[in-house]
């Protein structure tokens, strides 16, 4: 297959950057950190871009890279230096109820893999198979992480009126 050019890279980035930023924001809850995740992902993509001729689904490849950047950040988060000493900027105006501060705070209390699974499954509306491919795990792992994450999220939010996990899983397949 022919090598991909810088022009192809720029066209791809311009077409996908908004979706990548949304996914990154849903994963981490911070627009500035989301931009950092997207920037790191796009930098890694640029370095690999000429060799992506054999990749069938570049979108899935890039989303996998983004999720990996998020998970890597969560693993090494304990030693990062905080540069700001003052209060952070106010968050952007929330447009979707699932992006609200209460849900964001509850999601942030979940383990990173459960958080990633719930964001990808329910906020980014990705099917189980695609989430499994993105996270490089089995579909069963995605389903169990979804079940555990939803149970924990319900407990954190004090919600009991949500449908059982099995009913949600059946609808989403």
Coordinates of N, CA and C in Angstrom, one line a residue:
X1 N 0.8 -1.2 0.0 CA 0.0 0.0 0.0 C 0.9 1.2 0.0
X2 N 0.4 2.3 -0.6 CA 1.2 3.5 -0.6 C 1.3 4.2 0.7
X3 N 2.4 4.9 0.9 CA 2.6 5.6 2.2 C 1.6 6.8 2.2
X4 N 1.3 7.2 3.4 CA 0.3 8.3 3.6 C 1.2 9.6 3.7
X5 N 0.6 10.6 3.2 CA 1.3 11.9 3.2 C 0.9 12.8 4.3
X6 N 1.6 13.9 4.5 CA 1.3 14.9 5.5 C -0.1 15.5 5.2
X7 N -0.4 15.7 4.0 CA -1.7 16.2 3.6 C -2.8 15.3 4.0
X8 N -2.6 14.0 3.9 CA -3.6 13.0 4.3 C -3.8 13.1 5.9
X9 N -2.6 13.2 6.5 CA -2.6 13.3 8.0 C -3.5 14.6 8.4
X10 N -3.2 15.7 7.8 CA -3.9 16.9 8.2 C -5.4 16.8 7.9
X11 N -5.7 16.2 6.8 CA -7.1 16.0 6.5 C -7.8 15.1 7.5
X12 N -7.1 14.1 7.9 CA -7.7 13.2 8.9 C -7.9 13.9 10.2
X13 N -6.8 14.6 10.7 CA -6.9 15.3 11.9 C -8.0 16.3 11.9
X14 N -8.1 17.1 10.9 CA -9.2 18.1 10.8 C -10.6 17.5 10.9
X15 N -10.7 16.4 10.3 CA -12.0 15.7 10.2 C -12.4 15.0 11.6
X16 N -11.4 14.6 12.4 CA -11.6 13.8 13.5 C -11.3 14.5 14.9
X17 N -10.7 15.7 14.9 CA -10.3 16.3 16.1 C -11.4 16.6 17.1
X18 N -12.6 17.0 16.6 CA -13.7 17.3 17.5 C -14.2 16.1 18.2
X19 N -14.3 15.0 17.5 CA -14.7 13.7 18.1 C -13.7 13.2 19.1
X20 N -12.4 13.3 18.8 CA -11.4 12.9 19.7 C -11.4 13.8 21.0
X21 N -11.6 15.1 20.8 CA -11.6 15.9 22.0 C -12.8 15.6 22.9
X22 N -14.0 15.3 22.2 CA -15.2 14.9 23.0 C -14.9 13.6 23.8
X23 N -14.4 12.6 23.1 CA -14.1 11.4 23.8 C -13.1 11.6 24.9
X24 N -12.0 12.3 24.7 CA -11.0 12.6 25.7 C -11.7 13.3 26.9
X25 N -12.5 14.3 26.6 CA -13.2 15.0 27.7 C -14.1 14.1 28.5
X26 N -14.8 13.2 27.8 CA -15.7 12.3 28.5 C -14.9 11.3 29.4
X27 N -13.7 11.0 28.9 CA -12.8 10.1 29.7 C -12.3 10.7 31.0
X28 N -11.8 12.0 30.8 CA -11.1 12.6 31.9 C -11.9 13.7 32.7
X29 N -12.8 14.3 32.0 CA -13.6 15.3 32.7 C -13.0 16.7 32.7
X30 N -11.8 16.9 32.2 CA -11.1 18.2 32.2 C -10.8 18.6 30.8
X31 N -11.3 19.7 30.3 CA -11.1 20.1 28.9 C -9.6 20.3 28.6
X32 N -8.9 20.8 29.6 CA -7.4 21.1 29.3 C -6.7 19.7 29.2
X33 N -7.0 18.9 30.2 CA -6.3 17.6 30.1 C -6.8 16.8 28.9
X34 N -8.0 16.9 28.5 CA -8.5 16.3 27.3 C -7.7 16.8 26.1
X35 N -7.4 18.1 26.0 CA -6.6 18.6 24.9 C -5.2 18.0 24.9
X36 N -4.7 17.8 26.1 CA -3.3 17.2 26.3 C -3.4 15.8 25.8
X37 N -4.4 15.0 26.1 CA -4.5 13.6 25.6 C -4.6 13.6 24.1
X38 N -5.4 14.5 23.6 CA -5.6 14.5 22.1 C -4.3 14.9 21.4
X39 N -3.6 15.9 22.0 CA -2.3 16.3 21.4 C -1.3 15.1 21.5
X40 N -1.2 14.4 22.6 CA -0.3 13.3 22.7 C -0.6 12.2 21.7
X41 N -1.9 12.0 21.6 CA -2.4 10.9 20.6 C -2.0 11.3 19.2
X42 N -2.3 12.6 18.8 CA -2.0 13.0 17.5 C -0.5 13.1 17.2
X43 N 0.3 13.4 18.2 CA 1.7 13.4 18.0 C 2.2 12.0 17.7
X44 N 1.7 11.0 18.5 CA 2.1 9.6 18.3 C 1.6 9.1 16.9
X45 N 0.4 9.6 16.6 CA -0.1 9.2 15.3 C 0.7 9.7 14.1
X46 N 1.2 11.0 14.3 CA 2.0 11.6 13.2 C 3.3 10.8 13.0
X47 N 3.9 10.4 14.1 CA 5.1 9.6 14.0 C 4.9 8.3 13.3
X48 N 3.7 7.7 13.5 CA 3.4 6.4 12.8 C 2.7 6.5 11.5
X49 N 2.3 7.7 11.2 CA 1.4 7.9 10.0 C 2.0 7.3 8.7
X50 N 3.2 7.5 8.4 CA 3.7 6.9 7.1 C 3.6 5.4 7.0
X51 N 3.5 4.7 8.1 CA 3.5 3.3 8.1 C 2.1 2.7 8.4
X52 N 1.1 3.5 8.3 CA -0.3 3.1 8.6 C -1.0 2.5 7.4
X53 N -0.3 2.3 6.3 CA -0.9 1.8 5.1 C -1.6 0.4 5.3
X54 N -1.1 -0.4 6.2 CA -1.7 -1.7 6.4 C -2.9 -1.7 7.4
X55 N -3.1 -0.6 8.1 CA -4.2 -0.5 9.1 C -5.5 -0.4 8.4
X56 N -6.4 -1.3 8.7 CA -7.8 -1.3 8.0 C -8.6 -0.1 8.5
X57 N -8.7 0.1 9.8 CA -9.6 1.0 10.4 C -8.8 2.0 11.2
X58 N -8.4 3.1 10.6 CA -7.6 4.1 11.2 C -8.3 4.8 12.4
X59 N -9.6 5.0 12.3 CA -10.4 5.6 13.4 C -10.3 4.7 14.6
X60 N -10.5 3.4 14.5 CA -10.4 2.5 15.6 C -9.0 2.5 16.2
X61 N -8.0 2.6 15.3 CA -6.6 2.6 15.7 C -6.3 3.9 16.6
X62 N -6.8 5.0 16.1 CA -6.6 6.3 16.8 C -7.4 6.3 18.2
X63 N -8.6 5.8 18.2 CA -9.3 5.7 19.4 C -8.6 4.8 20.4
X64 N -8.1 3.7 20.0 CA -7.3 2.8 20.8 C -6.1 3.6 21.4
X65 N -5.4 4.4 20.6 CA -4.3 5.2 21.1 C -4.7 6.2 22.1
X66 N -5.9 6.8 21.9 CA -6.4 7.8 22.8 C -6.7 7.1 24.2
X67 N -7.4 6.0 24.2 CA -7.7 5.3 25.4 C -6.5 4.9 26.1
X68 N -5.5 4.4 25.4 CA -4.2 4.0 26.0 C -3.5 5.2 26.7
X69 N -3.6 6.4 26.0 CA -3.0 7.6 26.6 C -3.7 7.9 27.9
X70 N -5.0 7.8 27.9 CA -5.8 8.1 29.1 C -5.4 7.1 30.2
X71 N -5.4 5.8 29.9 CA -5.1 4.7 30.9 C -3.6 4.9 31.4
X72 N -2.7 5.2 30.5 CA -1.3 5.4 30.9 C -1.2 6.6 31.9
X73 N -2.0 7.7 31.6 CA -2.0 8.8 32.5 C -2.5 8.5 33.9
X74 N -3.6 7.7 33.9 CA -4.1 7.3 35.2 C -3.2 6.4 36.0
X75 N -2.4 5.6 35.3 CA -1.4 4.7 36.0 C -0.3 5.5 36.6
X76 N 0.1 6.5 35.9 CA 1.3 7.3 36.4 C 0.9 8.6 37.1
X77 N -0.4 8.8 37.3 CA -0.9 10.0 37.9 C -0.4 10.4 39.2
X78 N 0.1 9.5 40.0 CA 0.5 9.8 41.4 C 1.7 10.6 41.5
X79 N 2.6 10.6 40.4 CA 3.8 11.4 40.5 C 3.8 12.6 39.7
X80 N 2.7 13.0 39.1 CA 2.7 14.2 38.3 C 2.8 15.5 39.1
X81 N 3.4 16.5 38.6 CA 3.5 17.8 39.3 C 2.4 18.7 38.9
X82 N 1.8 19.3 39.9 CA 0.7 20.3 39.6 C 1.3 21.6 39.5
X83 N 1.2 22.3 38.3 CA 1.8 23.6 38.1 C 1.0 24.8 38.5
X84 N -0.3 24.6 38.6 CA -1.2 25.7 39.0 C -1.3 25.8 40.5
X85 N -1.2 27.1 41.0 CA -1.4 27.3 42.4 C -2.7 27.9 42.7
X86 N -3.2 28.6 41.7 CA -4.5 29.3 41.9 C -5.7 28.4 41.5
X87 N -6.9 28.9 41.6 CA -8.1 28.1 41.3 C -8.1 27.9 39.7
X88 N -8.6 26.8 39.3 CA -8.7 26.5 37.9 C -9.8 27.3 37.2
X89 N -9.7 27.4 35.9 CA -10.7 28.1 35.2 C -12.1 27.4 35.4
X90 N -13.2 28.1 35.3 CA -14.5 27.4 35.4 C -14.6 26.5 34.2
X91 N -15.3 25.4 34.4 CA -15.5 24.4 33.3 C -16.5 25.0 32.3
X92 N -16.4 24.4 31.0 CA -17.3 24.9 30.0 C -18.7 24.6 30.3
X93 N -19.6 25.3 29.7 CA -21.1 25.1 29.9 C -21.4 23.7 29.5
X94 N -22.1 22.9 30.3 CA -22.4 21.6 30.0 C -23.7 21.6 29.2
X95 N -23.7 20.8 28.1 CA -24.9 20.7 27.2 C -25.6 19.4 27.4
X96 N -25.0 18.4 27.7 CA -25.6 17.1 27.9 C -25.7 16.7 29.3
X97 N -26.8 16.2 29.8 CA -27.0 15.8 31.2 C -25.9 14.8 31.6
X98 N -25.5 13.9 30.7 CA -24.6 12.9 31.1 C -23.2 13.4 31.3
X99 N -22.9 14.7 30.8 CA -21.7 15.3 30.9 C -21.6 16.2 32.2
X100 N -22.7 16.2 33.0 CA -22.9 17.0 34.1 C -21.8 16.8 35.2
X101 N -21.7 17.7 36.1 CA -20.6 17.6 37.1 C -20.9 16.5 38.1
X102 N -22.1 16.1 38.4 CA -22.4 15.0 39.3 C -22.0 13.7 38.7
X103 N -22.3 13.5 37.5 CA -22.0 12.2 36.8 C -20.5 12.2 36.6
X104 N -19.9 13.3 36.2 CA -18.4 13.4 36.0 C -17.7 13.1 37.3
X105 N -18.1 13.6 38.4 CA -17.5 13.3 39.7 C -17.6 11.9 40.1
X106 N -18.8 11.3 39.9 CA -19.0 9.9 40.2 C -18.1 9.0 39.2
X107 N -18.0 9.3 38.0 CA -17.2 8.6 37.1 C -15.7 8.6 37.5
X108 N -15.3 9.8 38.0 CA -13.9 10.0 38.4 C -13.5 9.1 39.6
X109 N -14.5 8.6 40.3 CA -14.2 7.8 41.5 C -14.1 6.3 41.1
X110 N -14.4 6.0 39.9 CA -14.3 4.6 39.4 C -12.9 4.3 39.0
X111 N -12.5 3.0 39.0 CA -11.2 2.6 38.5 C -11.1 3.0 37.0
X112 N -9.9 3.3 36.5 CA -9.8 3.8 35.1 C -10.4 2.9 34.1
X113 N -10.2 1.6 34.2 CA -10.8 0.7 33.1 C -12.3 0.7 33.1
X114 N -12.9 0.7 34.3 CA -14.4 0.8 34.4 C -14.9 2.2 33.9
X115 N -14.1 3.2 34.2 CA -14.5 4.5 33.7 C -14.4 4.6 32.2
X116 N -13.3 4.0 31.6 CA -13.2 4.0 30.2 C -14.3 3.2 29.5
X117 N -14.6 2.0 30.1 CA -15.7 1.2 29.5 C -17.0 1.9 29.5
X118 N -17.4 2.5 30.6 CA -18.7 3.2 30.7 C -18.7 4.4 29.8
X119 N -17.7 5.2 29.7 CA -17.6 6.3 28.8 C -17.8 5.9 27.4
X120 N -17.0 4.9 27.0 CA -17.0 4.4 25.6 C -18.4 3.8 25.3
X121 N -18.9 2.9 26.2 CA -20.2 2.3 25.9 C -21.4 3.2 25.9
X122 N -21.5 4.0 26.9 CA -22.7 4.8 27.0 C -22.7 6.2 26.6
X123 N -21.5 6.9 26.8 CA -21.4 8.3 26.4 C -20.9 8.4 24.9
X124 N -20.1 7.5 24.5 CA -19.6 7.6 23.1 C -20.4 6.6 22.2
X125 N -21.3 5.8 22.8 CA -22.3 4.9 22.1 C -21.5 3.9 21.3
X126 N -20.5 3.3 21.8 CA -19.8 2.3 21.0 C -20.3 0.9 21.5
X127 N -20.4 -0.1 20.5 CA -20.8 -1.4 20.9 C -19.7 -2.2 21.7
X128 N -20.1 -3.3 22.3 CA -19.2 -4.1 23.1 C -18.0 -4.5 22.4
X129 N -18.2 -5.0 21.2 CA -17.0 -5.5 20.4 C -16.0 -4.4 20.1
X130 N -16.5 -3.2 19.7 CA -15.6 -2.1 19.5 C -14.8 -1.6 20.7
X131 N -15.5 -1.6 21.9 CA -14.9 -1.2 23.1 C -13.8 -2.3 23.5
X132 N -14.1 -3.6 23.2 CA -13.1 -4.6 23.5 C -11.9 -4.5 22.6
X133 N -12.1 -4.1 21.4 CA -11.0 -3.9 20.4 C -10.2 -2.7 20.9
X134 N -10.9 -1.6 21.3 CA -10.2 -0.4 21.7 C -9.3 -0.7 23.0
X135 N -9.8 -1.4 23.9 CA -9.1 -1.7 25.2 C -8.3 -3.0 25.1
X136 N -8.3 -3.6 24.0 CA -7.5 -4.9 23.8 C -7.8 -5.9 24.9
X137 N -9.1 -6.2 25.0 CA -9.5 -7.2 26.0 C -10.7 -8.0 25.4
X138 N -11.2 -8.9 26.0 CA -12.3 -9.7 25.5 C -13.6 -9.0 25.7
X139 N -14.6 -9.4 25.0 CA -16.0 -8.9 25.1 C -16.5 -9.2 26.5
X140 N -16.2 -10.3 27.0 CA -16.6 -10.7 28.4 C -16.1 -9.7 29.4
X141 N -14.8 -9.3 29.2 CA -14.2 -8.4 30.2 C -14.9 -7.0 30.1
X142 N -15.3 -6.6 28.9 CA -16.0 -5.3 28.7 C -17.4 -5.5 29.4
X143 N -18.0 -6.6 29.3 CA -19.4 -6.7 29.9 C -19.2 -6.8 31.4
X144 N -18.2 -7.5 31.9 CA -18.1 -7.5 33.4 C -17.7 -6.2 34.0
X145 N -16.8 -5.5 33.2 CA -16.4 -4.1 33.7 C -17.6 -3.2 33.6
X146 N -18.4 -3.3 32.6 CA -19.6 -2.5 32.5 C -20.6 -2.8 33.7
X147 N -20.8 -4.1 34.0 CA -21.7 -4.4 35.1 C -21.1 -3.9 36.4
X148 N -19.8 -4.1 36.7 CA -19.2 -3.6 37.9 C -19.3 -2.1 38.0
X149 N -18.9 -1.5 36.9 CA -18.9 0.0 36.8 C -20.3 0.6 37.1
X150 N -21.3 0.0 36.4 CA -22.7 0.5 36.6 C -23.2 0.3 38.0
X151 N -22.8 -0.8 38.6 CA -23.2 -1.1 40.0 C -22.6 0.0 40.9
X152 N -21.3 0.2 40.7 CA -20.6 1.2 41.6 C -21.1 2.6 41.3
X153 N -21.4 2.9 40.0 CA -21.9 4.2 39.7 C -23.3 4.5 40.3
X154 N -24.1 3.4 40.3 CA -25.4 3.6 40.9 C -25.3 3.8 42.4
X155 N -24.3 3.1 43.0 CA -24.1 3.3 44.5 C -23.6 4.7 44.8
X156 N -22.7 5.2 43.9 CA -22.2 6.5 44.1 C -23.2 7.6 43.9
X157 N -24.1 7.4 42.9 CA -25.1 8.4 42.6 C -26.4 8.2 43.5
X158 N -26.5 7.1 44.2 CA -27.7 6.8 45.0 C -28.9 6.6 44.1
X159 N -28.7 6.0 42.9 CA -29.8 5.7 42.0 C -30.1 4.3 42.0
X160 N -31.4 4.0 42.2 CA -31.9 2.6 42.2 C -32.9 2.4 41.1
X161 N -33.3 3.4 40.3 CA -34.4 3.3 39.3 C -33.8 2.9 38.0
X162 N -32.5 2.7 37.8 CA -32.0 2.3 36.5 C -32.4 0.9 36.2
X163 N -32.5 0.5 34.9 CA -32.8 -0.9 34.6 C -31.7 -1.8 35.0
X164 N -31.9 -3.1 35.3 CA -30.9 -4.0 35.6 C -29.8 -4.0 34.5
X165 N -28.6 -4.4 34.9 CA -27.5 -4.4 34.0 C -27.8 -5.4 32.8
X166 N -28.4 -6.5 33.1 CA -28.7 -7.5 32.0 C -29.6 -6.9 31.0
X167 N -30.6 -6.1 31.4 CA -31.5 -5.5 30.4 C -30.8 -4.4 29.6
X168 N -29.9 -3.6 30.2 CA -29.1 -2.6 29.5 C -28.2 -3.3 28.5
X169 N -27.6 -4.4 28.9 CA -26.6 -5.1 28.1 C -27.4 -5.7 26.8
X170 N -28.6 -6.2 27.0 CA -29.3 -6.8 26.0 C -29.7 -5.7 24.9
X171 N -30.1 -4.6 25.4 CA -30.5 -3.5 24.5 C -29.3 -3.0 23.7
X172 N -28.1 -2.9 24.2 CA -27.0 -2.3 23.6 C -26.3 -3.2 22.6
X173 N -26.6 -4.4 22.5 CA -25.9 -5.4 21.6 C -26.4 -5.1 20.2

